[in-house]
PDB file of C-alpha atoms in Angstrom:
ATOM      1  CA  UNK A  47     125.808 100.890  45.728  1.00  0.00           C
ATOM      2  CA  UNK A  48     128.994  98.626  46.406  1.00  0.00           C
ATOM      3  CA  UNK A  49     130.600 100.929  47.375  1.00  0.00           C
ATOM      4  CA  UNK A  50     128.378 102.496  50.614  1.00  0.00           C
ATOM      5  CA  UNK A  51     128.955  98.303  51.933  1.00  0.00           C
ATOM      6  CA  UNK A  52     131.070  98.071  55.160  1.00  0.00           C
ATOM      7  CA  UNK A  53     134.602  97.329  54.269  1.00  0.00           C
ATOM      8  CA  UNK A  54     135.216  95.505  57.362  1.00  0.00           C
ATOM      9  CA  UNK A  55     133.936  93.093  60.054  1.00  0.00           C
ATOM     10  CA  UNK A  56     133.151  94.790  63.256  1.00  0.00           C
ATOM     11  CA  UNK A  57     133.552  93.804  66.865  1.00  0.00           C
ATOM     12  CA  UNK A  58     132.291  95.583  70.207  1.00  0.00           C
ATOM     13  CA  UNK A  59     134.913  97.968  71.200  1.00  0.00           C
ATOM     14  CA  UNK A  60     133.882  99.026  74.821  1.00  0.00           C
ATOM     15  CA  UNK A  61     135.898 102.524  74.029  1.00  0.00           C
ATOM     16  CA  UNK A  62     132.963 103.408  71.789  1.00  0.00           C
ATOM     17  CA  UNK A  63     129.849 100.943  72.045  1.00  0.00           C
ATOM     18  CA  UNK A  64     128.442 102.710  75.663  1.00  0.00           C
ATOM     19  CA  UNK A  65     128.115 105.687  74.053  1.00  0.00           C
ATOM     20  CA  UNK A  66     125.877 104.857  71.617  1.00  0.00           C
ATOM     21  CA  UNK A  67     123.438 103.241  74.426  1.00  0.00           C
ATOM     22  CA  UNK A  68     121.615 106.788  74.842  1.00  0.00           C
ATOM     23  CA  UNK A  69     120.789 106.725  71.218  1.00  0.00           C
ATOM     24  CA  UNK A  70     119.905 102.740  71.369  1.00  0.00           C
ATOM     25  CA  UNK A  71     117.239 103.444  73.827  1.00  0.00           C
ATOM     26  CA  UNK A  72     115.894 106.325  72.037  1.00  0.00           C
ATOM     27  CA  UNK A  73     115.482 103.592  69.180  1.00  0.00           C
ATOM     28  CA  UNK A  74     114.202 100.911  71.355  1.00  0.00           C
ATOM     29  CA  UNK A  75     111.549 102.907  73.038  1.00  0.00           C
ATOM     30  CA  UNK A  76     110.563 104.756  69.256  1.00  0.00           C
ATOM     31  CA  UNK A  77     110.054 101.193  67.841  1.00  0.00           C
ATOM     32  CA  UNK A  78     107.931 100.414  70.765  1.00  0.00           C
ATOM     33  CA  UNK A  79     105.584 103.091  71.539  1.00  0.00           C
ATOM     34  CA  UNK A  80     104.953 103.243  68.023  1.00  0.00           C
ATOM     35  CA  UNK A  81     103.857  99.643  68.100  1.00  0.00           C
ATOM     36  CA  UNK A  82     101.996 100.054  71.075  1.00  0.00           C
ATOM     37  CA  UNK A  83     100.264 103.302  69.636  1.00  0.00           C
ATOM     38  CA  UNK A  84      99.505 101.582  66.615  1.00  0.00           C
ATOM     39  CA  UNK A  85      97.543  98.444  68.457  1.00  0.00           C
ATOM     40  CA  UNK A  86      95.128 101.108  69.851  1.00  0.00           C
ATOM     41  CA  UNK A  87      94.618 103.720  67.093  1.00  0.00           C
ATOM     42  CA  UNK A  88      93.536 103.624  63.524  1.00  0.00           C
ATOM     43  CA  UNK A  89      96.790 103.534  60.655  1.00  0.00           C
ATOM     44  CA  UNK A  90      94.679 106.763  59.886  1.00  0.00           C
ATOM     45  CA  UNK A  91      94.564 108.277  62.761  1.00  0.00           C
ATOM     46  CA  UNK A  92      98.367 107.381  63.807  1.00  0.00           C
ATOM     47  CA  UNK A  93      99.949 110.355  61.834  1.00  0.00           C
ATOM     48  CA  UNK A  94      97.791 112.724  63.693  1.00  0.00           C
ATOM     49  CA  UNK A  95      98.486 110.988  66.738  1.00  0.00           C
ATOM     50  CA  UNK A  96     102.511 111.202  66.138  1.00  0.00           C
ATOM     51  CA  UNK A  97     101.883 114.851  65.139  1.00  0.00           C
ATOM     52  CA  UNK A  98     103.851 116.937  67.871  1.00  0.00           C
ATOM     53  CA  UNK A  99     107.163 115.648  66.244  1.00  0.00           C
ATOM     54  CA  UNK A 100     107.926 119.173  65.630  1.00  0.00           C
ATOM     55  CA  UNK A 101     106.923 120.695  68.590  1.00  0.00           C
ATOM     56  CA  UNK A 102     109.116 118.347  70.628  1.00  0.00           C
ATOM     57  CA  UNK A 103     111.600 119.536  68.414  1.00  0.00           C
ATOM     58  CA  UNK A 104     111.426 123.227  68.744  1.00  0.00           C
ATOM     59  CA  UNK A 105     111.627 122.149  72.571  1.00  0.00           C
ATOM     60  CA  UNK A 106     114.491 120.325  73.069  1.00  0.00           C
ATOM     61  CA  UNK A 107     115.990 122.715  70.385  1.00  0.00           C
ATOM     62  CA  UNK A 108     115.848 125.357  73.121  1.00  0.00           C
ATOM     63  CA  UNK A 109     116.338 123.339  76.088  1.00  0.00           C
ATOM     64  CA  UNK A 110     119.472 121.540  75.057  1.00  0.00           C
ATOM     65  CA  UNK A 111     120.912 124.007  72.086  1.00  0.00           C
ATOM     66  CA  UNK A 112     119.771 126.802  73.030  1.00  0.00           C
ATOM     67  CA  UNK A 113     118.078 127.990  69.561  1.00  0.00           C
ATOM     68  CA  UNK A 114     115.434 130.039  70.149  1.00  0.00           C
ATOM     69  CA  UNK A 115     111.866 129.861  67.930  1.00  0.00           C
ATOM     70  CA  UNK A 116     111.289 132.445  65.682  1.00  0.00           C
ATOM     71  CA  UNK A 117     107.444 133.860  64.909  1.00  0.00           C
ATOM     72  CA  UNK A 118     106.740 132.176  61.955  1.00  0.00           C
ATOM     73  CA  UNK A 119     108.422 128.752  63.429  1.00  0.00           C
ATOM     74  CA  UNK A 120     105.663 129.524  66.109  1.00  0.00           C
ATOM     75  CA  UNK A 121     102.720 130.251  64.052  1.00  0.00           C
ATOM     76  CA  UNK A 122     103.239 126.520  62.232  1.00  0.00           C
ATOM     77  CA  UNK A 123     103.383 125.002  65.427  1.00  0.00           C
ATOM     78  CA  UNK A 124     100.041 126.402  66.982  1.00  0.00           C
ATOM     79  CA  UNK A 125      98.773 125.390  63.096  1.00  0.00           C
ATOM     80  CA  UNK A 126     100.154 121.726  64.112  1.00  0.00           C
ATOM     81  CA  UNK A 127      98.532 121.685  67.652  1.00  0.00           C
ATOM     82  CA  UNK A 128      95.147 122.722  66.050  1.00  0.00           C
ATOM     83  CA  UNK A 129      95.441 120.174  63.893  1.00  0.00           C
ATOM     84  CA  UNK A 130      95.942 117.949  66.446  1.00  0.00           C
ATOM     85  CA  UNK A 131      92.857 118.720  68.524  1.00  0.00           C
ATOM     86  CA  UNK A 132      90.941 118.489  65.165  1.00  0.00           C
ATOM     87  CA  UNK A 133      91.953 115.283  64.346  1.00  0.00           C
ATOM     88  CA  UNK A 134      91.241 113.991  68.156  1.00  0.00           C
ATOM     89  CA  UNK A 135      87.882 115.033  68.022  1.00  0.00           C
ATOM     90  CA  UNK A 136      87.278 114.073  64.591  1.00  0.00           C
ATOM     91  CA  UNK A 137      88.473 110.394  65.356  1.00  0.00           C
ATOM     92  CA  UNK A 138      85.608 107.577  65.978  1.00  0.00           C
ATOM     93  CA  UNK A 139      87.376 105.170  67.388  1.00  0.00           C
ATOM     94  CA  UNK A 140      89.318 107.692  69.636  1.00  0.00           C
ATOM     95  CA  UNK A 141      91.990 105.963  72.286  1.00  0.00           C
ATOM     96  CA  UNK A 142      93.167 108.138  74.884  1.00  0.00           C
ATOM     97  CA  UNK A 143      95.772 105.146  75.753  1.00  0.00           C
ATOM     98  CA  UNK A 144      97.045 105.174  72.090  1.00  0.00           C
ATOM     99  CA  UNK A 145      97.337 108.439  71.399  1.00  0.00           C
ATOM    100  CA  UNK A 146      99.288 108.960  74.781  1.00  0.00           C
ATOM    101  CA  UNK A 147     101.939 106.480  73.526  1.00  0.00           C
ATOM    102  CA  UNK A 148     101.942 108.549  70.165  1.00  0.00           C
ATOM    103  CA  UNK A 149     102.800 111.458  71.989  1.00  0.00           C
ATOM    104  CA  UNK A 150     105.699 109.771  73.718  1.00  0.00           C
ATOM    105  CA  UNK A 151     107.234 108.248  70.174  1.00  0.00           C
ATOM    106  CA  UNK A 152     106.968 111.977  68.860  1.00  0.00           C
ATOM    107  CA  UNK A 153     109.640 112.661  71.729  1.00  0.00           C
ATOM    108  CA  UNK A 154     111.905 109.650  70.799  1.00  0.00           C
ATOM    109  CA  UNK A 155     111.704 110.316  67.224  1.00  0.00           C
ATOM    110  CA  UNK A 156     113.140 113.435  67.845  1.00  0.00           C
ATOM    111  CA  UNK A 157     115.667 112.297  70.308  1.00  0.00           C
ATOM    112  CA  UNK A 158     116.613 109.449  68.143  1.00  0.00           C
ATOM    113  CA  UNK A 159     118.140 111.758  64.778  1.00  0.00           C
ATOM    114  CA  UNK A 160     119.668 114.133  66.754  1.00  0.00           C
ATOM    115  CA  UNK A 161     121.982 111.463  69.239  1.00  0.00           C
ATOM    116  CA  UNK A 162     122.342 109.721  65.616  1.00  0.00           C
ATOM    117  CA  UNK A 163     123.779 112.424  64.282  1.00  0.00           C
ATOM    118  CA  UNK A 164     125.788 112.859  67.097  1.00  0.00           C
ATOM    119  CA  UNK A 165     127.654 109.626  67.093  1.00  0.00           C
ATOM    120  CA  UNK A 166     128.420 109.753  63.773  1.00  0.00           C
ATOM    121  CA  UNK A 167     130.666 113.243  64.115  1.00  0.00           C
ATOM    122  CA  UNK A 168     132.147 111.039  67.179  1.00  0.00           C
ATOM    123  CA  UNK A 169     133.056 107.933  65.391  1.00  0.00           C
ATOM    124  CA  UNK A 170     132.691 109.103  61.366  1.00  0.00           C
ATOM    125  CA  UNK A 171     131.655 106.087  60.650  1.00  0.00           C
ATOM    126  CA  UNK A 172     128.181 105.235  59.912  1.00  0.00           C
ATOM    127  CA  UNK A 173     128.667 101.307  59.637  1.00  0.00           C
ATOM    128  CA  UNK A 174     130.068 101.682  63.267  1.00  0.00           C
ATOM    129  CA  UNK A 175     126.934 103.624  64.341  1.00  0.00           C
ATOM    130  CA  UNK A 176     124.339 100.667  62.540  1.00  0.00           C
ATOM    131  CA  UNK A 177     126.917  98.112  64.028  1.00  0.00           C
ATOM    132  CA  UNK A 178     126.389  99.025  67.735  1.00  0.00           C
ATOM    133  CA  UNK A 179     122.663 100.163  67.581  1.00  0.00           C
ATOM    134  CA  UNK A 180     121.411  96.679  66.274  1.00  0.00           C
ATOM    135  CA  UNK A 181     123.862  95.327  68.907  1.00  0.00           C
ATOM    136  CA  UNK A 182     122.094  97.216  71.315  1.00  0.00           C
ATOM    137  CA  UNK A 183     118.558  97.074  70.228  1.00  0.00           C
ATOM    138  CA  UNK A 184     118.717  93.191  69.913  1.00  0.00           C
ATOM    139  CA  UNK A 185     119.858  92.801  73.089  1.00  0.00           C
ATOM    140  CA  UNK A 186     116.993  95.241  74.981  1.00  0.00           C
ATOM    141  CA  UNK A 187     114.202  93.640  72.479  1.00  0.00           C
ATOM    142  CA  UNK A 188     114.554  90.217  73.594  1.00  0.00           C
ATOM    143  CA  UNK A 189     113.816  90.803  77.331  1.00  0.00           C
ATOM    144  CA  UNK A 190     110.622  93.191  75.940  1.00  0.00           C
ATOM    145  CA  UNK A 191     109.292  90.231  73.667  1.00  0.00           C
ATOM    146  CA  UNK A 192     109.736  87.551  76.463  1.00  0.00           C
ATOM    147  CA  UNK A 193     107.376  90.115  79.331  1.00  0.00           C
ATOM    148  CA  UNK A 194     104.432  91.048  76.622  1.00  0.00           C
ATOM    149  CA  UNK A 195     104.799  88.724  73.634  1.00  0.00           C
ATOM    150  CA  UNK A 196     105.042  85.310  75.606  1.00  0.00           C
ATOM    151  CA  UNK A 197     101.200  84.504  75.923  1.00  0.00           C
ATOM    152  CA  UNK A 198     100.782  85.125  71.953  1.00  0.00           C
ATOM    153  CA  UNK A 199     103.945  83.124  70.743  1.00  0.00           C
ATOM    154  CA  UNK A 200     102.722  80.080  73.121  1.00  0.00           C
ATOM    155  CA  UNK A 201      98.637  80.570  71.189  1.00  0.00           C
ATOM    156  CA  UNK A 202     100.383  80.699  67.867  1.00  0.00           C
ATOM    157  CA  UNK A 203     103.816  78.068  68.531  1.00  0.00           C
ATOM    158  CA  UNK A 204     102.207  75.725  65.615  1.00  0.00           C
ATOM    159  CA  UNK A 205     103.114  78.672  63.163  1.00  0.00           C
ATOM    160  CA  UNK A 206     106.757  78.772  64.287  1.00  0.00           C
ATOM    161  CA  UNK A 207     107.513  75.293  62.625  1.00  0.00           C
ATOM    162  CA  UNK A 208     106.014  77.233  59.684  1.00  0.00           C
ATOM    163  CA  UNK A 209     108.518  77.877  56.673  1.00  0.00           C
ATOM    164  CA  UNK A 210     106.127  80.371  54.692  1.00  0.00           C
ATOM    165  CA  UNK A 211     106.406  82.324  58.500  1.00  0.00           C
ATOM    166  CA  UNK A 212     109.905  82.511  58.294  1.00  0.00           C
ATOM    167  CA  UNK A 213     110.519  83.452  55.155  1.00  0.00           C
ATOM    168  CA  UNK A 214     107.885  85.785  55.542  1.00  0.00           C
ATOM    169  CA  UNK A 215     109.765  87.246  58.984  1.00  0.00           C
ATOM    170  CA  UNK A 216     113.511  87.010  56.933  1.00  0.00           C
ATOM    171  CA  UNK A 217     111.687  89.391  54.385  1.00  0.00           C
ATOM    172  CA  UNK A 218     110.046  91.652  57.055  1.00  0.00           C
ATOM    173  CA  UNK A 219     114.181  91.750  58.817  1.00  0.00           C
ATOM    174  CA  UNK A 220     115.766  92.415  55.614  1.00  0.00           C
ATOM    175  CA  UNK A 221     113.756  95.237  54.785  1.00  0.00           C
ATOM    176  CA  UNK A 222     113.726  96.597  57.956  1.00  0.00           C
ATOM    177  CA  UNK A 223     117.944  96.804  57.771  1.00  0.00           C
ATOM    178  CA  UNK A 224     117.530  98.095  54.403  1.00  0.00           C
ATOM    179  CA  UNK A 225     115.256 101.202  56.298  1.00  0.00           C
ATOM    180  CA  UNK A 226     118.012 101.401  58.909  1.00  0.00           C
ATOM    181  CA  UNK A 227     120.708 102.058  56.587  1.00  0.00           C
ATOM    182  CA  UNK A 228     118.716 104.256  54.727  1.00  0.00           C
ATOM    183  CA  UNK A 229     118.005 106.377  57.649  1.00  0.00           C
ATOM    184  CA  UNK A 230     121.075 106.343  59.185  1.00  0.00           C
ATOM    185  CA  UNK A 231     123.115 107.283  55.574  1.00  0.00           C
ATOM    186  CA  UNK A 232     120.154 110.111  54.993  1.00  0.00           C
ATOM    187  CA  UNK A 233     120.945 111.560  58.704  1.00  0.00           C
ATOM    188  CA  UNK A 234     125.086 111.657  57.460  1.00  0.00           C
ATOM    189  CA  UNK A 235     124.203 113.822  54.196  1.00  0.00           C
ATOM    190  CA  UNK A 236     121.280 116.048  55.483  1.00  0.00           C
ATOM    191  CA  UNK A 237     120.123 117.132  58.943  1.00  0.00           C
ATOM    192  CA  UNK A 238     117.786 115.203  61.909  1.00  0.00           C
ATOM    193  CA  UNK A 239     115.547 118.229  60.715  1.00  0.00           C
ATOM    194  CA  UNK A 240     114.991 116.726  57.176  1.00  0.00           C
ATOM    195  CA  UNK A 241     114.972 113.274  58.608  1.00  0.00           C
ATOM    196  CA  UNK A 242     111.710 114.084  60.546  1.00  0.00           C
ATOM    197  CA  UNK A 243     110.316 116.276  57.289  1.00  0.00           C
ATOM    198  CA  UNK A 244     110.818 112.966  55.575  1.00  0.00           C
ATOM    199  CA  UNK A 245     108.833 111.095  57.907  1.00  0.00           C
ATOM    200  CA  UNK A 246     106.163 113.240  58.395  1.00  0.00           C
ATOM    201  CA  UNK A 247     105.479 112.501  54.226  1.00  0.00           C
ATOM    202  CA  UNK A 248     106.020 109.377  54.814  1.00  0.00           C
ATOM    203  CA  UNK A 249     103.171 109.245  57.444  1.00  0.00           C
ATOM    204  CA  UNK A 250     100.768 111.190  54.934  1.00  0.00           C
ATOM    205  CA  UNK A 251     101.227 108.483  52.676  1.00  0.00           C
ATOM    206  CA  UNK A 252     100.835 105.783  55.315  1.00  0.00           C
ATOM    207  CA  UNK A 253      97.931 107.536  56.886  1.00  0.00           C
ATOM    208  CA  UNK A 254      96.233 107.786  53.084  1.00  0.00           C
ATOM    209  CA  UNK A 255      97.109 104.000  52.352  1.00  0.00           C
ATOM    210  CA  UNK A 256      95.856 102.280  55.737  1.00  0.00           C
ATOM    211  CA  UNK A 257      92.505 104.207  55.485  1.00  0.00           C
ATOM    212  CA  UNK A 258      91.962 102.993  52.049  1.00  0.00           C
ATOM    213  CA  UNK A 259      93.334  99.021  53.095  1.00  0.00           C
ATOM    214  CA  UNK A 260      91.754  98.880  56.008  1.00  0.00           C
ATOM    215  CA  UNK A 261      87.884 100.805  55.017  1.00  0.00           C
ATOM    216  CA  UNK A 262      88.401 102.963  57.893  1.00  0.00           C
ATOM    217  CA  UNK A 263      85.263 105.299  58.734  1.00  0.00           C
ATOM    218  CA  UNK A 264      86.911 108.903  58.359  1.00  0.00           C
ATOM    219  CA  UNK A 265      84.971 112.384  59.611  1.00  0.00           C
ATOM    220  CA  UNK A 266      85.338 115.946  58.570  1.00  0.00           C
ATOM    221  CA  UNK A 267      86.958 116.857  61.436  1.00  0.00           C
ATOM    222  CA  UNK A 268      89.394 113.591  61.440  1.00  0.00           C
ATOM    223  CA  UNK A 269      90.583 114.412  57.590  1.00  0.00           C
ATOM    224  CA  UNK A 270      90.851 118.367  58.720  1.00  0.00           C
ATOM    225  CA  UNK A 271      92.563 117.854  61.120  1.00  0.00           C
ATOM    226  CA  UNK A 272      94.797 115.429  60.076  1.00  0.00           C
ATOM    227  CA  UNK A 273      95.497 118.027  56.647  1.00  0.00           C
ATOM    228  CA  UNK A 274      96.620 120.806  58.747  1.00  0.00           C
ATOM    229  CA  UNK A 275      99.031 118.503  61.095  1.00  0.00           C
ATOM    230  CA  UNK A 276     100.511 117.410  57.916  1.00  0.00           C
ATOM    231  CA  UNK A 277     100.503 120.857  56.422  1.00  0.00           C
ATOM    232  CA  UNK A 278     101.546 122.596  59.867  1.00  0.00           C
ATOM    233  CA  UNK A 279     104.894 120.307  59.547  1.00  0.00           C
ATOM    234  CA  UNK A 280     105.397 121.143  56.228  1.00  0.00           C
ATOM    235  CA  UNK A 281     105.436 125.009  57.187  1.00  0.00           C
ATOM    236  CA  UNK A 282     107.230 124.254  59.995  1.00  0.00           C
ATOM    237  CA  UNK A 283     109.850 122.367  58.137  1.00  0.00           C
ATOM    238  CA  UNK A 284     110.503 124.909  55.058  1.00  0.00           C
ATOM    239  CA  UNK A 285     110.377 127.739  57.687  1.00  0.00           C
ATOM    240  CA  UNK A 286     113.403 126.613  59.621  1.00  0.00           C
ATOM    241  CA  UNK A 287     115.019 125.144  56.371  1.00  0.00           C
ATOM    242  CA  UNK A 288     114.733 128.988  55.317  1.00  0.00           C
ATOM    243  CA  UNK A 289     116.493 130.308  58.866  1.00  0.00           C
ATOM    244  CA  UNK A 290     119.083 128.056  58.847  1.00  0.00           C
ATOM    245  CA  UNK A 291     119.919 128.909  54.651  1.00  0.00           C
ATOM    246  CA  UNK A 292     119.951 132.634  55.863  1.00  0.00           C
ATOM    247  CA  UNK A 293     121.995 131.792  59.158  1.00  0.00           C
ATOM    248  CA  UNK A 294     124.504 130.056  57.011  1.00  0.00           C
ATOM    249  CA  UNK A 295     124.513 132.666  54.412  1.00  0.00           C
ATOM    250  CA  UNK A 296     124.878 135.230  57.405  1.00  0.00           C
ATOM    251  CA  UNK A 297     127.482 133.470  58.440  1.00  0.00           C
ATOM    252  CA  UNK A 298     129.473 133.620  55.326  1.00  0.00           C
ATOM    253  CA  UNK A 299     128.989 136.874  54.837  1.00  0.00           C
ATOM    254  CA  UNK A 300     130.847 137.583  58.334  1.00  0.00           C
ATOM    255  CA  UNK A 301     133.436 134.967  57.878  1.00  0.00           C
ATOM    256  CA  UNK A 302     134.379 136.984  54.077  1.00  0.00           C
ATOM    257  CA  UNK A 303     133.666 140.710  56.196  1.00  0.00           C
ATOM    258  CA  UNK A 304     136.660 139.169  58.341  1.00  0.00           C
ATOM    259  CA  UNK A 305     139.073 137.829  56.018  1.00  0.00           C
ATOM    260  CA  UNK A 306     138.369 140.931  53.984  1.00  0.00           C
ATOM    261  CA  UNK A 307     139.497 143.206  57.254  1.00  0.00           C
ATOM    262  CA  UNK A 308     142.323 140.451  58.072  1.00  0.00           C
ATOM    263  CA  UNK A 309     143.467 141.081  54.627  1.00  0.00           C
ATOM    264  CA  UNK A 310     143.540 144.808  54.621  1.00  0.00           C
ATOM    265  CA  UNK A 311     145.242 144.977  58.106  1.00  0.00           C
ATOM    266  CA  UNK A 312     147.628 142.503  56.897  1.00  0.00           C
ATOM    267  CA  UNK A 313     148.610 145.071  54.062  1.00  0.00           C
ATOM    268  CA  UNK A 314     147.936 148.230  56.466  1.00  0.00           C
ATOM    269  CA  UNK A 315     151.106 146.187  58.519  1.00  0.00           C
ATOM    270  CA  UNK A 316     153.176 145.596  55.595  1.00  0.00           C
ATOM    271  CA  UNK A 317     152.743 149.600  54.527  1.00  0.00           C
ATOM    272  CA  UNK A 318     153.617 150.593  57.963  1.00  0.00           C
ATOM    273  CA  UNK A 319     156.634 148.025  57.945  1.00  0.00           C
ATOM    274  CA  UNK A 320     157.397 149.538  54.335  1.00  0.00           C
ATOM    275  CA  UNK A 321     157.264 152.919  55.981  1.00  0.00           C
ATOM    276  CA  UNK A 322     159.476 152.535  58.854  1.00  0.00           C
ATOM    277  CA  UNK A 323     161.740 150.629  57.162  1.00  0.00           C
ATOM    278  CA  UNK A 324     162.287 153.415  54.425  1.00  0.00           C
ATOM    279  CA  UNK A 325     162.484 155.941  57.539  1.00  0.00           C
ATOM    280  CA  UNK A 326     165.166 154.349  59.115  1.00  0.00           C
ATOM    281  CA  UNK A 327     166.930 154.062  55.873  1.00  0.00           C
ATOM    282  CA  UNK A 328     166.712 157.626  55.008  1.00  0.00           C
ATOM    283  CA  UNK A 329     168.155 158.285  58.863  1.00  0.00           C
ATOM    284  CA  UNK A 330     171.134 155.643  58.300  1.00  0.00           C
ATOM    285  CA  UNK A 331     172.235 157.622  55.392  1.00  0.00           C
ATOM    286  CA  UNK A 332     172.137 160.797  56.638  1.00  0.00           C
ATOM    287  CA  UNK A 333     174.057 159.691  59.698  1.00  0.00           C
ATOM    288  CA  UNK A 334     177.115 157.922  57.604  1.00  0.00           C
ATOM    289  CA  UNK A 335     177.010 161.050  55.540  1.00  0.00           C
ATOM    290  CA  UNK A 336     177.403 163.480  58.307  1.00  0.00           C
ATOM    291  CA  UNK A 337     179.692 161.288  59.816  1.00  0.00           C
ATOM    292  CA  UNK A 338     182.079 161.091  56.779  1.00  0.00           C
ATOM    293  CA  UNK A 339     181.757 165.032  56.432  1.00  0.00           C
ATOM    294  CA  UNK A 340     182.820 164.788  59.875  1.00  0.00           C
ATOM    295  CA  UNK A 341     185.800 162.941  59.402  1.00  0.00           C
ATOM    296  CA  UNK A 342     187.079 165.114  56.172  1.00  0.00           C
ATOM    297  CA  UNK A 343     186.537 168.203  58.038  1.00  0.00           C
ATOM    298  CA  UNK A 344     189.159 167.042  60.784  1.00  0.00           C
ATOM    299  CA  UNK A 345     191.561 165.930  58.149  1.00  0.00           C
ATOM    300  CA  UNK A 346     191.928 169.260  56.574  1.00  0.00           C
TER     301      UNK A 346
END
């Protein structure tokens, strides 16, 4: 564990921090409409509501990669979008507003992972990457606290002089660093793709644990529907774990195929250099020989 701790103190280097800023929005605005989704919907109902992760994903897959979705990829995502509509119309205490802002944090938490991932190739240095994105974030939070969280902090001021709130807040920070790292080291060994598969268990726990905490009233159609999201993802996630094993394993059957036929032209050269070297041999000789026979004949 020692030895993942930074080994140095880091300043803002304005050669790397502004590129991280796309990817410290994407956080900023993931921390936030999940907030806001979660002051409108049940803890139940927010998996559900956060449920087109994947879908987003296949998307923005195509648009900015290029990778293209196969059938099965697509069957698991119509199973996640009829999961969704289940769970919307199984939900009591339905919010149109809430689950709107759920659908936006699908979008950053799929954004988020993949211009994580990025800057880490850039700067391989994952400290670096943590470094700037808390730099970043704490400087776009404070102007989003002081527009919606002003009228609450001056109802509630008495609690700021509160010890037991700041240890209680301290707690609630260091955790919340020890996620970020966590995160942030899991997106370095694996892919944004198990990042999200991660999550999405995460969020069947969560959604199992809130309902249970908080006594909330759950339908038929609510707990259907929010079985098949989480099972849709799960598809979804072990079918393109599957195509990218067989991509990779196509792939390194090609790169072998060509070292195989590098190798064998590299010997069909050297017998072909063998060849013509043993040809023009054979024609030296017989050249000095007729040319000494040559010179004997015009001595006699």
């Amino acid at each position: 564990v020692i030895d993942q701790l930074p080994k140095k103190a880091y300043s803002y280097e304005w050669k790397e921090g502004p590129a991280c800023l796309g990817m410290s929005c994407a956080f900023v605005l993931m921390i936030s409409l999940t907030n806001i989704c979660l002051k409108f919907v049940e803890v139940s109902f927010y998996q559900v509501a956060r449920g087109l992760t994947p879908v987003f994903n296949s998307i923005l897959s195509y648009l900015l990669l290029g990778d293209r979705t196969s059938t099965p990829t697509a069957l698991c995502l119509l199973v996640i979008l009829a999961g969704y509509y289940l769970g919307i119309k199984g939900e009591i205490k339905f919010s149109l507003l809430g689950t709107a802002f759920g659908f936006s944090s699908s979008l950053c938490c799929v954004l988020y992972p993949i211009l994580t991932r990025k800057r880490m190739d850039a700067l391989n240095d994952k400290w670096a990457v943590i470094f700037y994105n808390n730099a970043h974030a704490a400087l776009m939070f404070a102007p989003l606290i002081g527009i919606f969280e002003t009228q609450i902090i001056i109802e509630h001021q008495a609690k700021l002089y509160n010890p037991l709130f700041w240890f209680w807040m301290a707690v609630a920070a260091l955790l919340g660093s020890f996620v970020g790292v966590a995160a942030v080291t899991q997106l370095k060994l694996t892919s944004p793709l198990s990042h999200n598969v991660i999550g999405n268990a995460k969020g069947a726990a969560q959604s199992v644990v809130g309902a249970y905490i908080w006594q909330t009233p759950l339908t038929l159609h609510g707990v259907i529907g929010l079985g098949t999201v989480l099972g849709g993802s799960l598809l979804y996630a072990y079918c393109r774990l599957k195509e990218k094993k067989i991509a990779s394993k196509s792939g390194g059957k090609a790169k072998k195929t060509n070292g195989k036929e590098a190798s064998e032209l590299e010997v069909s050269r050297n017998q072909h250099s063998k060849e013509l070297f043993e040809e023009y041999d054979t024609t030296t000789r017989h050249d000095n020989d007729g040319g000494s026979n040559k010179g004997h004949t015009t001595a006699l």
